[in-house]
Amino acid sequence: MPFLTESMLHEMKVNDGSAVPLVTRLAKQDKVPWYEKPNLRRLYFVLFPTCLGVEMTSGFDSSMMNGLQAVGTWNNFYNHPRSTMLGLMSALYSLGAVAALPFTPTISDRLGRRRSIVFGSVFMLIGAILQTASQNFAMFVISRFVLGFGIPFAIVAASSLVNELSHPKERAIISSLFNSCWSIGAIVAAGVTLGTFAMQTNWGWRIPSVLQTIPSILQIVFMYFLPESPRWLVSKGRSAEALAILTKYHAEGDVHSEFVKAEFAEIEKTLELEMEVAKRSWLEMVATSGMRRRVLVASFLGLATQWSGNGLTSYFLAQILNNVGITDNRTKNLINLGQTAWSFVNSTLIALTMPRFKRRVSYMICTISLLSIFTGWTIASARYAMTGDKVSSTAVIVFIFLYSPAYNIGYNALSYTFLVELFPYHVRSKGLTVFQWWGRVATFFNQFVNPIGIANAGWKYYISYCVFLLFEVIFVYFLFPETANRSLEELAFLYEGDQMQQEQEKRVEHEIKELRGERPPQTASDSEKDAEEFA
């Protein structure tokens, strides 16, 4: 990679005065693919069981709860739960997550990303063991609460760590695969319940619960091999360790890499500038117009990722199929397995392609497609309810399968990528927690209300989803910013205006020159002087 010349350093502005992404430009000059870099390849492989695999737990849980409703021994053991009782059994998972969220940013920011993932995984492991050993309804719902309590710690830290460790060239694609792993867990659960639904003993439903421990065990065991976030290390004054990690994985150990020098300088100086204006409290999230806009978008995404109809197929597919004349348990489990396998295939392909496109365009395609598909789904369900038409029943199944890729285009492939890009480092855990809070509250509401709505209103209940999907289209069009093709530091002051971005560029340029030995190190008095000038 070429050395940074004076002309490159001063090429921070284009004709319209906007910032040119220096680190992104240098990253694109690197033409060697990741799989030909041993250290980076090893990092990405370890990210799978430790971070990307976190979502396997959520996927397994959703699909397992779907499948258990078609397992005879589970229904008999819990007296055929329906409506309110079924909603409670599913919703306690989300209630546990809501209870954990006030503590999530503190654990992630103080203990580090790695320890936060392990912390959450231990809770999920305990919850899965309790679920396996459940002797009554109360024990089962308590286990669901414990499982849910652990998941936010792992998800918030893992989604941050994936983005903060990945090379800028592959960051968007790697982080987009985070949600795709949801389908891996879902496929395993669907396959297991298909294999155990006919068992005449309680192991027909206890075996899936035993297997829910596997993702958490993988996270705990393999975390030893995963480095900590360089950004977290810099924030804790451990810059030498952060630089060593960046050098090892982003430059294959080349201590003279100009790309790593630029990347490290950008991280260090951006965090320095963030900390100067940070208020270090939750009030910071609403203190400025830029932060309020971020919180608004994150809150919307939390609601939209759960109120777009996906909760119906994730937890109550068996009830939906009942309403269109499909009552055979084996057929239900086959459809559940087929739908989850199809979701994994299309979500993986979409995750590998959609990050290359503009974020707003992708979200517009997603929301418009979902509105169209769910409207067709509602019409087909209404027609079946009125006429008993077999074609309408088949159409509902077709729409369920079409729904998956439409949802995955935006809400699956891009949500965590987009959110990490949206929030600066010092409020990133809080921003993801805001997203999780709205998402978990929406999920709790849906899981409790969906079975009641399906049982009492049938197809008419789907109209509420159509209305909300129309709102989503309008919201994305008017309020979503564009964040594609920038590094995390280049997006740190997305809403803060040119003055902050110019100060960031000035400090990064100064730091790069120091790393190249062209300028003497900045003294404490120099830093104070710069801060006074900026203020």
Short mmCIF file of C-alpha atoms in Angstrom, two decimals:
data_model
loop_
_atom_site.label_atom_id
_atom_site.label_comp_id
_atom_site.label_asym_id
_atom_site.label_seq_id
_atom_site.Cartn_x
_atom_site.Cartn_y
_atom_site.Cartn_z
CA MET A 1 0.00 0.00 0.00
CA PRO A 2 1.51 3.43 -0.90
CA PHE A 3 2.74 5.86 1.77
CA LEU A 4 0.50 8.76 2.70
CA THR A 5 1.86 11.83 0.97
CA GLU A 6 1.14 15.45 1.81
CA SER A 7 -1.17 15.66 -1.19
CA MET A 8 -3.15 12.65 0.06
CA LEU A 9 -3.43 14.16 3.53
CA HIS A 10 -4.72 17.44 2.16
CA GLU A 11 -7.07 15.68 -0.23
CA MET A 12 -9.66 15.66 2.52
CA LYS A 13 -12.04 17.92 0.66
CA VAL A 14 -13.80 17.61 -2.64
CA ASN A 15 -15.21 20.43 -4.69
CA ASP A 16 -18.46 20.66 -2.75
CA GLY A 17 -16.63 20.86 0.56
CA SER A 18 -17.78 17.49 1.90
CA ALA A 19 -15.36 15.13 3.59
CA VAL A 20 -13.66 12.47 1.52
CA PRO A 21 -13.49 9.17 3.45
CA LEU A 22 -9.71 8.73 3.80
CA VAL A 23 -9.67 5.30 5.48
CA THR A 24 -12.33 3.99 3.09
CA ARG A 25 -10.30 5.18 0.12
CA LEU A 26 -7.13 3.52 1.42
CA ALA A 27 -9.02 0.30 2.18
CA LYS A 28 -10.27 0.11 -1.40
CA GLN A 29 -6.68 0.28 -2.65
CA ASP A 30 -6.09 -3.07 -0.97
CA LYS A 31 -6.96 -5.62 -3.67
CA VAL A 32 -6.03 -8.76 -1.71
CA PRO A 33 -9.23 -10.65 -0.74
CA TRP A 34 -9.78 -11.49 2.93
CA TYR A 35 -9.51 -15.25 2.40
CA GLU A 36 -5.89 -14.85 1.25
CA LYS A 37 -4.96 -13.11 4.52
CA PRO A 38 -4.33 -15.77 7.22
CA ASN A 39 -4.88 -13.53 10.26
CA LEU A 40 -8.01 -11.85 8.92
CA ARG A 41 -9.37 -15.18 7.74
CA ARG A 42 -8.83 -16.63 11.22
CA LEU A 43 -10.59 -13.63 12.79
CA TYR A 44 -13.67 -14.03 10.61
CA PHE A 45 -13.87 -17.75 11.33
CA VAL A 46 -13.76 -17.12 15.10
CA LEU A 47 -16.40 -14.38 14.77
CA PHE A 48 -18.90 -17.04 13.65
CA PRO A 49 -19.31 -19.06 16.87
CA THR A 50 -18.64 -16.10 19.17
CA CYS A 51 -20.56 -13.16 17.69
CA LEU A 52 -22.45 -14.07 14.54
CA GLY A 53 -23.75 -17.14 16.35
CA VAL A 54 -25.49 -15.07 19.02
CA GLU A 55 -28.50 -14.69 16.76
CA MET A 56 -28.70 -18.48 16.39
CA THR A 57 -30.14 -18.52 19.92
CA SER A 58 -32.97 -16.17 18.95
CA GLY A 59 -33.68 -18.07 15.75
CA PHE A 60 -33.69 -21.39 17.56
CA ASP A 61 -36.07 -20.04 20.19
CA SER A 62 -38.58 -18.64 17.69
CA SER A 63 -38.64 -21.76 15.53
CA MET A 64 -38.71 -24.08 18.54
CA MET A 65 -41.77 -22.32 19.97
CA ASN A 66 -43.39 -22.62 16.54
CA GLY A 67 -42.57 -26.31 16.33
CA LEU A 68 -43.57 -27.19 19.90
CA GLN A 69 -47.13 -26.09 19.18
CA ALA A 70 -47.28 -29.04 16.78
CA VAL A 71 -45.67 -31.51 19.23
CA GLY A 72 -48.37 -33.61 20.87
CA THR A 73 -46.51 -34.36 24.11
CA TRP A 74 -45.78 -30.66 24.70
CA ASN A 75 -49.43 -29.76 24.16
CA ASN A 76 -50.54 -32.52 26.53
CA PHE A 77 -47.97 -31.64 29.20
CA TYR A 78 -49.07 -27.99 29.26
CA ASN A 79 -52.80 -28.65 28.73
CA HIS A 80 -52.97 -27.40 25.13
CA PRO A 81 -52.07 -23.73 25.72
CA ARG A 82 -53.82 -21.30 23.41
CA SER A 83 -54.64 -17.61 23.31
CA THR A 84 -53.50 -15.87 26.53
CA MET A 85 -51.50 -18.80 27.97
CA LEU A 86 -49.66 -19.43 24.72
CA GLY A 87 -48.94 -15.74 24.37
CA LEU A 88 -47.50 -15.64 27.89
CA MET A 89 -45.22 -18.62 27.24
CA SER A 90 -43.74 -16.88 24.20
CA ALA A 91 -43.79 -13.33 25.57
CA LEU A 92 -41.83 -14.01 28.78
CA TYR A 93 -38.71 -14.33 26.62
CA SER A 94 -39.13 -10.72 25.49
CA LEU A 95 -40.09 -9.55 28.99
CA GLY A 96 -36.81 -10.97 30.30
CA ALA A 97 -34.95 -9.03 27.62
CA VAL A 98 -36.74 -5.79 28.55
CA ALA A 99 -35.74 -6.32 32.20
CA ALA A 100 -32.07 -6.69 31.20
CA LEU A 101 -31.84 -3.66 28.91
CA PRO A 102 -31.24 -0.97 31.60
CA PHE A 103 -28.01 -2.79 32.53
CA THR A 104 -26.84 -3.68 29.02
CA PRO A 105 -24.91 -0.51 28.03
CA THR A 106 -23.08 -0.40 31.38
CA ILE A 107 -21.93 -4.03 31.13
CA SER A 108 -20.87 -3.64 27.49
CA ASP A 109 -18.99 -0.36 27.97
CA ARG A 110 -17.36 -1.12 31.31
CA LEU A 111 -16.51 -4.81 31.04
CA GLY A 112 -15.89 -4.83 27.30
CA ARG A 113 -17.62 -6.49 24.38
CA ARG A 114 -16.18 -9.97 24.98
CA ARG A 115 -17.10 -10.20 28.66
CA SER A 116 -20.58 -8.86 27.97
CA ILE A 117 -21.20 -11.66 25.46
CA VAL A 118 -20.02 -14.29 27.97
CA PHE A 119 -22.16 -12.66 30.69
CA GLY A 120 -25.28 -12.96 28.55
CA SER A 121 -24.40 -16.46 27.36
CA VAL A 122 -24.21 -17.75 30.94
CA PHE A 123 -27.77 -16.54 31.59
CA MET A 124 -29.00 -18.14 28.35
CA LEU A 125 -27.30 -21.41 29.26
CA ILE A 126 -29.00 -21.43 32.66
CA GLY A 127 -32.36 -20.60 31.05
CA ALA A 128 -32.09 -23.44 28.52
CA ILE A 129 -31.24 -25.91 31.28
CA LEU A 130 -34.26 -24.77 33.34
CA GLN A 131 -36.47 -25.04 30.25
CA THR A 132 -35.30 -28.60 29.63
CA ALA A 133 -36.00 -29.57 33.22
CA SER A 134 -39.38 -27.78 33.46
CA GLN A 135 -41.95 -29.68 35.52
CA ASN A 136 -44.89 -27.29 35.18
CA PHE A 137 -46.15 -24.14 33.49
CA ALA A 138 -44.56 -21.80 36.06
CA MET A 139 -41.10 -23.33 35.69
CA PHE A 140 -41.35 -23.16 31.91
CA VAL A 141 -42.21 -19.45 31.83
CA ILE A 142 -39.48 -18.65 34.40
CA SER A 143 -36.95 -20.38 32.16
CA ARG A 144 -38.21 -18.28 29.24
CA PHE A 145 -37.64 -15.11 31.30
CA VAL A 146 -34.05 -16.15 32.17
CA LEU A 147 -33.31 -16.96 28.52
CA GLY A 148 -34.62 -13.57 27.48
CA PHE A 149 -32.67 -11.79 30.22
CA GLY A 150 -29.38 -13.01 28.78
CA ILE A 151 -29.91 -12.28 25.09
CA PRO A 152 -29.59 -8.43 25.07
CA PHE A 153 -26.14 -8.49 26.70
CA ALA A 154 -24.89 -10.82 23.98
CA ILE A 155 -26.64 -9.14 21.05
CA VAL A 156 -25.65 -5.54 21.85
CA ALA A 157 -22.02 -6.46 22.49
CA ALA A 158 -21.73 -8.93 19.61
CA SER A 159 -23.24 -6.63 16.97
CA SER A 160 -20.85 -3.87 18.10
CA LEU A 161 -17.82 -6.18 18.19
CA VAL A 162 -18.46 -7.56 14.70
CA ASN A 163 -18.43 -4.04 13.28
CA GLU A 164 -15.53 -2.81 15.41
CA LEU A 165 -13.24 -5.74 14.58
CA SER A 166 -13.97 -6.25 10.89
CA HIS A 167 -11.80 -4.73 8.19
CA PRO A 168 -13.57 -1.66 6.71
CA LYS A 169 -13.65 -3.37 3.31
CA GLU A 170 -15.80 -6.27 4.56
CA ARG A 171 -17.42 -4.65 7.60
CA ALA A 172 -20.87 -4.09 6.10
CA ILE A 173 -21.13 -7.61 4.68
CA ILE A 174 -19.82 -9.36 7.80
CA SER A 175 -22.18 -7.43 10.05
CA SER A 176 -25.08 -8.13 7.67
CA LEU A 177 -24.47 -11.84 8.18
CA PHE A 178 -25.14 -11.30 11.90
CA ASN A 179 -28.92 -11.52 11.49
CA SER A 180 -28.64 -14.27 8.86
CA CYS A 181 -27.42 -16.63 11.58
CA TRP A 182 -30.90 -16.33 13.08
CA SER A 183 -32.02 -18.70 10.32
CA ILE A 184 -29.35 -21.29 11.19
CA GLY A 185 -30.80 -21.64 14.66
CA ALA A 186 -34.32 -21.64 13.22
CA ILE A 187 -33.51 -24.42 10.74
CA VAL A 188 -31.97 -26.61 13.45
CA ALA A 189 -34.97 -26.11 15.73
CA ALA A 190 -37.45 -26.79 12.92
CA GLY A 191 -35.58 -29.94 11.93
CA VAL A 192 -35.39 -31.16 15.51
CA THR A 193 -39.09 -30.60 16.24
CA LEU A 194 -39.93 -32.35 12.95
CA GLY A 195 -37.90 -35.32 14.16
CA THR A 196 -39.33 -35.37 17.69
CA PHE A 197 -42.98 -34.33 17.23
CA ALA A 198 -44.16 -37.95 17.00
CA MET A 199 -42.27 -39.17 20.10
CA GLN A 200 -44.58 -40.51 22.78
CA THR A 201 -42.49 -39.26 25.72
CA ASN A 202 -41.74 -35.77 27.02
CA TRP A 203 -38.34 -35.94 25.36
CA GLY A 204 -40.24 -34.96 22.23
CA TRP A 205 -40.12 -31.37 23.56
CA ARG A 206 -37.21 -31.61 26.02
CA ILE A 207 -34.66 -32.53 23.32
CA PRO A 208 -35.13 -29.19 21.46
CA SER A 209 -34.61 -27.40 24.78
CA VAL A 210 -31.37 -29.30 25.42
CA LEU A 211 -30.04 -28.27 22.01
CA GLN A 212 -30.79 -24.61 22.77
CA THR A 213 -27.74 -24.65 25.04
CA ILE A 214 -25.31 -25.20 22.13
CA PRO A 215 -24.97 -21.60 20.82
CA SER A 216 -24.26 -20.28 24.32
CA ILE A 217 -21.67 -22.99 24.94
CA LEU A 218 -19.94 -22.10 21.66
CA GLN A 219 -19.81 -18.41 22.62
CA ILE A 220 -18.27 -19.15 26.01
CA VAL A 221 -15.70 -21.66 24.71
CA PHE A 222 -14.49 -19.77 21.62
CA MET A 223 -14.42 -16.29 23.20
CA TYR A 224 -10.88 -17.04 24.41
CA PHE A 225 -9.67 -16.88 20.79
CA LEU A 226 -11.35 -13.56 19.91
CA PRO A 227 -9.61 -10.17 20.42
CA GLU A 228 -11.32 -7.26 22.15
CA SER A 229 -12.68 -4.26 20.26
CA PRO A 230 -9.84 -1.84 19.38
CA ARG A 231 -12.23 1.06 19.94
CA TRP A 232 -13.08 -0.15 23.45
CA LEU A 233 -9.37 -0.53 24.23
CA VAL A 234 -8.64 3.01 23.02
CA SER A 235 -11.50 4.34 25.13
CA LYS A 236 -9.89 2.70 28.18
CA GLY A 237 -6.45 4.17 27.50
CA ARG A 238 -5.03 0.91 26.10
CA SER A 239 -4.03 2.30 22.74
CA ALA A 240 -0.95 0.09 22.33
CA GLU A 241 -3.11 -3.06 22.56
CA ALA A 242 -5.60 -1.60 20.09
CA LEU A 243 -2.86 -0.75 17.59
CA ALA A 244 -1.41 -4.26 17.94
CA ILE A 245 -4.83 -5.82 17.14
CA LEU A 246 -5.35 -3.57 14.11
CA THR A 247 -1.82 -4.34 12.88
CA LYS A 248 -2.26 -8.10 13.28
CA TYR A 249 -5.66 -8.45 11.64
CA HIS A 250 -5.96 -5.47 9.27
CA ALA A 251 -2.35 -5.43 8.06
CA GLU A 252 -1.28 -9.05 8.62
CA GLY A 253 1.33 -7.93 11.15
CA ASP A 254 2.89 -5.19 9.02
CA VAL A 255 3.87 -2.54 11.59
CA HIS A 256 4.64 -0.08 8.79
CA SER A 257 1.17 -0.29 7.21
CA GLU A 258 0.00 3.20 6.28
CA PHE A 259 -3.59 1.98 6.22
CA VAL A 260 -3.42 0.90 9.87
CA LYS A 261 -1.72 4.17 10.80
CA ALA A 262 -4.57 6.10 9.21
CA GLU A 263 -7.23 3.81 10.71
CA PHE A 264 -5.73 4.01 14.21
CA ALA A 265 -5.34 7.78 13.99
CA GLU A 266 -8.96 8.12 12.90
CA ILE A 267 -10.20 5.91 15.75
CA GLU A 268 -8.07 7.61 18.41
CA LYS A 269 -8.81 11.19 17.44
CA THR A 270 -12.49 10.59 16.75
CA LEU A 271 -12.95 9.01 20.19
CA GLU A 272 -11.00 11.89 21.73
CA LEU A 273 -13.32 14.39 20.08
CA GLU A 274 -16.41 12.38 21.02
CA MET A 275 -15.38 12.28 24.67
CA GLU A 276 -14.87 16.05 24.75
CA VAL A 277 -18.52 16.65 23.88
CA ALA A 278 -19.98 13.56 25.60
CA LYS A 279 -22.20 14.04 28.65
CA ARG A 280 -21.87 10.39 29.81
CA SER A 281 -25.53 9.89 30.73
CA TRP A 282 -28.81 8.80 29.15
CA LEU A 283 -29.80 12.48 28.89
CA GLU A 284 -27.17 12.76 26.18
CA MET A 285 -29.44 10.73 23.93
CA VAL A 286 -31.90 13.63 23.73
CA ALA A 287 -29.56 16.58 24.38
CA THR A 288 -29.00 17.59 20.74
CA SER A 289 -31.07 17.49 17.57
CA GLY A 290 -28.61 15.03 16.03
CA MET A 291 -28.94 12.59 18.91
CA ARG A 292 -32.72 12.94 18.95
CA ARG A 293 -32.84 12.05 15.25
CA ARG A 294 -30.67 9.00 15.89
CA VAL A 295 -32.90 7.87 18.75
CA LEU A 296 -36.02 8.39 16.62
CA VAL A 297 -34.64 6.21 13.81
CA ALA A 298 -33.43 3.51 16.24
CA SER A 299 -36.81 3.48 18.01
CA PHE A 300 -38.61 3.15 14.69
CA LEU A 301 -36.34 0.28 13.62
CA GLY A 302 -36.99 -1.52 16.90
CA LEU A 303 -40.72 -1.34 16.30
CA ALA A 304 -40.55 -2.01 12.56
CA THR A 305 -38.38 -5.13 12.84
CA GLN A 306 -41.09 -6.71 15.02
CA TRP A 307 -44.33 -5.07 13.85
CA SER A 308 -43.95 -5.87 10.17
CA GLY A 309 -45.68 -9.24 10.47
CA ASN A 310 -42.61 -11.38 11.08
CA GLY A 311 -43.80 -12.26 14.60
CA LEU A 312 -46.71 -14.16 13.08
CA THR A 313 -44.53 -16.59 11.14
CA SER A 314 -41.78 -16.71 13.78
CA TYR A 315 -43.95 -17.79 16.72
CA PHE A 316 -47.51 -18.56 15.55
CA LEU A 317 -47.19 -20.22 12.14
CA ALA A 318 -49.13 -23.24 13.41
CA GLN A 319 -52.13 -21.05 14.31
CA ILE A 320 -51.99 -19.23 10.96
CA LEU A 321 -52.01 -22.56 9.13
CA ASN A 322 -54.98 -23.71 11.19
CA ASN A 323 -56.91 -20.68 9.95
CA VAL A 324 -56.38 -21.67 6.31
CA GLY A 325 -57.34 -25.31 6.75
CA ILE A 326 -53.92 -26.92 7.38
CA THR A 327 -54.30 -28.89 10.62
CA ASP A 328 -51.98 -31.91 10.24
CA ASN A 329 -49.03 -31.58 12.66
CA ARG A 330 -46.53 -33.20 10.29
CA THR A 331 -47.54 -30.84 7.48
CA LYS A 332 -47.15 -27.86 9.82
CA ASN A 333 -43.67 -28.93 10.85
CA LEU A 334 -42.67 -29.53 7.22
CA ILE A 335 -43.85 -26.04 6.26
CA ASN A 336 -42.01 -24.59 9.28
CA LEU A 337 -38.79 -26.38 8.26
CA GLY A 338 -39.17 -25.39 4.61
CA GLN A 339 -39.87 -21.77 5.47
CA THR A 340 -36.88 -21.48 7.82
CA ALA A 341 -34.54 -23.19 5.33
CA TRP A 342 -35.73 -20.84 2.58
CA SER A 343 -35.21 -17.89 4.92
CA PHE A 344 -31.62 -18.96 5.59
CA VAL A 345 -30.82 -19.29 1.89
CA ASN A 346 -32.27 -15.96 0.84
CA SER A 347 -31.07 -14.08 3.95
CA THR A 348 -27.49 -15.23 3.38
CA LEU A 349 -27.55 -14.28 -0.30
CA ILE A 350 -29.14 -10.93 0.53
CA ALA A 351 -26.62 -10.26 3.32
CA LEU A 352 -23.79 -10.80 0.83
CA THR A 353 -25.27 -8.38 -1.71
CA MET A 354 -27.45 -5.67 -0.12
CA PRO A 355 -24.64 -3.95 1.89
CA ARG A 356 -23.12 -2.97 -1.47
CA PHE A 357 -26.15 -0.75 -2.19
CA LYS A 358 -27.40 2.47 -0.64
CA ARG A 359 -29.11 1.96 2.71
CA ARG A 360 -32.18 4.13 2.05
CA VAL A 361 -32.83 2.47 -1.32
CA SER A 362 -32.64 -0.97 0.29
CA TYR A 363 -35.04 -0.01 3.07
CA MET A 364 -37.49 1.51 0.58
CA ILE A 365 -37.47 -1.72 -1.47
CA CYS A 366 -37.97 -3.69 1.76
CA THR A 367 -40.92 -1.70 3.13
CA ILE A 368 -42.79 -1.36 -0.19
CA SER A 369 -42.38 -5.09 -0.87
CA LEU A 370 -43.63 -5.99 2.62
CA LEU A 371 -46.68 -3.76 2.25
CA SER A 372 -47.56 -5.36 -1.11
CA ILE A 373 -47.04 -8.93 0.09
CA PHE A 374 -48.91 -8.51 3.37
CA THR A 375 -51.83 -6.89 1.59
CA GLY A 376 -52.02 -9.92 -0.72
CA TRP A 377 -51.70 -12.25 2.29
CA THR A 378 -54.60 -10.50 4.02
CA ILE A 379 -56.81 -10.66 0.92
CA ALA A 380 -56.07 -14.37 0.39
CA SER A 381 -56.82 -15.13 4.07
CA ALA A 382 -60.10 -13.21 3.85
CA ARG A 383 -61.12 -15.08 0.71
CA TYR A 384 -60.43 -18.44 2.35
CA ALA A 385 -62.42 -17.45 5.45
CA MET A 386 -65.38 -16.49 3.28
CA THR A 387 -65.31 -19.26 0.67
CA GLY A 388 -63.03 -22.05 1.94
CA ASP A 389 -61.23 -21.82 -1.40
CA LYS A 390 -58.16 -24.16 -1.54
CA VAL A 391 -56.42 -21.80 -3.96
CA SER A 392 -56.60 -19.03 -1.37
CA SER A 393 -55.10 -21.38 1.25
CA THR A 394 -52.20 -22.13 -1.10
CA ALA A 395 -51.82 -18.41 -1.84
CA VAL A 396 -51.32 -17.69 1.86
CA ILE A 397 -48.45 -20.20 1.97
CA VAL A 398 -46.93 -18.59 -1.13
CA PHE A 399 -47.13 -15.14 0.47
CA ILE A 400 -45.50 -16.49 3.65
CA PHE A 401 -42.55 -17.70 1.55
CA LEU A 402 -42.41 -14.41 -0.42
CA TYR A 403 -42.44 -12.45 2.83
CA SER A 404 -39.06 -13.77 3.94
CA PRO A 405 -36.79 -12.24 1.24
CA ALA A 406 -38.74 -8.97 1.32
CA TYR A 407 -38.17 -8.66 5.07
CA ASN A 408 -34.53 -9.74 4.82
CA ILE A 409 -33.62 -7.03 2.28
CA GLY A 410 -33.74 -4.35 4.95
CA TYR A 411 -34.71 -5.44 8.43
CA ASN A 412 -32.55 -8.56 8.50
CA ALA A 413 -29.52 -7.71 6.37
CA LEU A 414 -29.03 -4.07 7.32
CA SER A 415 -30.48 -3.28 10.75
CA TYR A 416 -27.37 -3.80 12.90
CA THR A 417 -25.06 -2.56 10.16
CA PHE A 418 -27.13 0.62 9.84
CA LEU A 419 -27.47 1.19 13.60
CA VAL A 420 -23.76 0.80 14.31
CA GLU A 421 -23.08 3.28 11.49
CA LEU A 422 -25.70 5.65 12.87
CA PHE A 423 -24.38 5.96 16.46
CA PRO A 424 -20.89 7.23 17.43
CA TYR A 425 -18.80 4.92 19.62
CA HIS A 426 -19.47 6.61 22.97
CA VAL A 427 -23.25 6.11 22.65
CA ARG A 428 -23.24 3.00 20.46
CA SER A 429 -24.23 0.59 23.23
CA LYS A 430 -26.98 2.97 24.35
CA GLY A 431 -28.22 3.34 20.75
CA LEU A 432 -28.38 -0.42 20.26
CA THR A 433 -30.12 -0.69 23.63
CA VAL A 434 -32.78 1.80 22.50
CA PHE A 435 -33.32 -0.35 19.41
CA GLN A 436 -33.47 -3.51 21.53
CA TRP A 437 -35.87 -1.92 24.03
CA TRP A 438 -38.44 -0.94 21.41
CA GLY A 439 -37.96 -4.25 19.62
CA ARG A 440 -38.42 -6.32 22.77
CA VAL A 441 -41.43 -4.32 23.94
CA ALA A 442 -42.98 -4.72 20.47
CA THR A 443 -42.19 -8.45 20.53
CA PHE A 444 -43.68 -8.86 24.02
CA PHE A 445 -46.83 -7.07 22.90
CA ASN A 446 -47.05 -9.13 19.71
CA GLN A 447 -46.37 -12.45 21.38
CA PHE A 448 -49.06 -11.78 23.95
CA VAL A 449 -51.60 -10.21 21.59
CA ASN A 450 -51.00 -12.15 18.34
CA PRO A 451 -52.53 -15.47 19.47
CA ILE A 452 -55.53 -13.60 20.90
CA GLY A 453 -55.95 -11.57 17.71
CA ILE A 454 -55.58 -14.61 15.45
CA ALA A 455 -58.08 -16.60 17.53
CA ASN A 456 -60.70 -13.84 17.81
CA ALA A 457 -60.36 -11.73 14.66
CA GLY A 458 -58.84 -14.13 12.12
CA TRP A 459 -57.80 -12.44 8.88
CA LYS A 460 -59.15 -9.04 10.03
CA TYR A 461 -56.31 -8.89 12.54
CA TYR A 462 -53.82 -8.69 9.64
CA ILE A 463 -55.22 -5.31 8.57
CA SER A 464 -53.42 -3.63 11.50
CA TYR A 465 -50.11 -4.84 10.07
CA CYS A 466 -50.95 -3.45 6.64
CA VAL A 467 -51.60 -0.02 8.17
CA PHE A 468 -48.31 -0.05 10.07
CA LEU A 469 -46.38 -1.16 6.96
CA LEU A 470 -47.75 1.86 5.09
CA PHE A 471 -46.43 4.06 7.92
CA GLU A 472 -43.02 2.38 7.57
CA VAL A 473 -42.77 3.30 3.90
CA ILE A 474 -43.49 6.96 4.71
CA PHE A 475 -41.05 7.06 7.65
CA VAL A 476 -38.14 5.55 5.71
CA TYR A 477 -38.67 7.91 2.79
CA PHE A 478 -38.61 11.09 4.87
CA LEU A 479 -36.36 10.33 7.87
CA PHE A 480 -33.71 7.73 7.03
CA PRO A 481 -30.18 9.12 6.44
CA GLU A 482 -27.68 7.56 4.02
CA THR A 483 -24.67 5.89 5.69
CA ALA A 484 -23.21 3.66 2.97
CA ASN A 485 -19.54 3.63 1.93
CA ARG A 486 -18.07 5.29 5.02
CA SER A 487 -15.99 4.00 7.93
CA LEU A 488 -17.49 4.13 11.43
CA GLU A 489 -15.35 7.13 12.36
CA GLU A 490 -16.26 8.96 9.17
CA LEU A 491 -19.91 8.64 10.23
CA ALA A 492 -19.35 9.67 13.86
CA PHE A 493 -20.58 13.23 13.25
CA LEU A 494 -23.21 12.45 10.63
CA TYR A 495 -25.71 14.93 12.08
CA GLU A 496 -23.33 17.34 13.80
CA GLY A 497 -22.42 19.58 10.87
CA ASP A 498 -19.25 20.67 9.09
CA GLN A 499 -17.51 22.22 12.10
CA MET A 500 -17.21 18.91 13.96
CA GLN A 501 -16.15 17.08 10.81
CA GLN A 502 -13.49 19.66 10.05
CA GLU A 503 -12.10 19.43 13.58
CA GLN A 504 -12.04 15.65 13.24
CA GLU A 505 -10.11 15.88 9.96
CA LYS A 506 -7.60 18.31 11.47
CA ARG A 507 -6.84 16.03 14.41
CA VAL A 508 -6.62 12.89 12.29
CA GLU A 509 -4.19 14.59 9.91
CA HIS A 510 -2.05 15.74 12.85
CA GLU A 511 -2.04 12.23 14.35
CA ILE A 512 -1.06 10.57 11.07
CA LYS A 513 1.91 12.93 10.76
CA GLU A 514 2.95 12.05 14.31
CA LEU A 515 2.78 8.33 13.51
CA ARG A 516 4.92 8.94 10.42
CA GLY A 517 7.42 10.88 12.54
CA GLU A 518 6.94 14.11 10.60
CA ARG A 519 5.79 16.13 13.63
CA PRO A 520 6.73 16.06 17.32
CA PRO A 521 4.16 14.40 19.59
CA GLN A 522 1.41 16.68 20.81
CA THR A 523 1.84 17.77 24.43
CA ALA A 524 -0.89 18.10 27.02
CA SER A 525 -0.77 21.88 26.69
CA ASP A 526 -1.16 21.56 22.91
CA SER A 527 -4.24 19.37 23.41
CA GLU A 528 -5.73 21.87 25.84
CA LYS A 529 -5.05 24.69 23.39
CA ASP A 530 -6.74 22.79 20.54
CA ALA A 531 -9.74 22.04 22.75
CA GLU A 532 -10.02 25.72 23.72
CA GLU A 533 -9.84 26.77 20.08
CA PHE A 534 -12.52 24.25 19.11
CA ALA A 535 -14.78 25.36 21.98
#
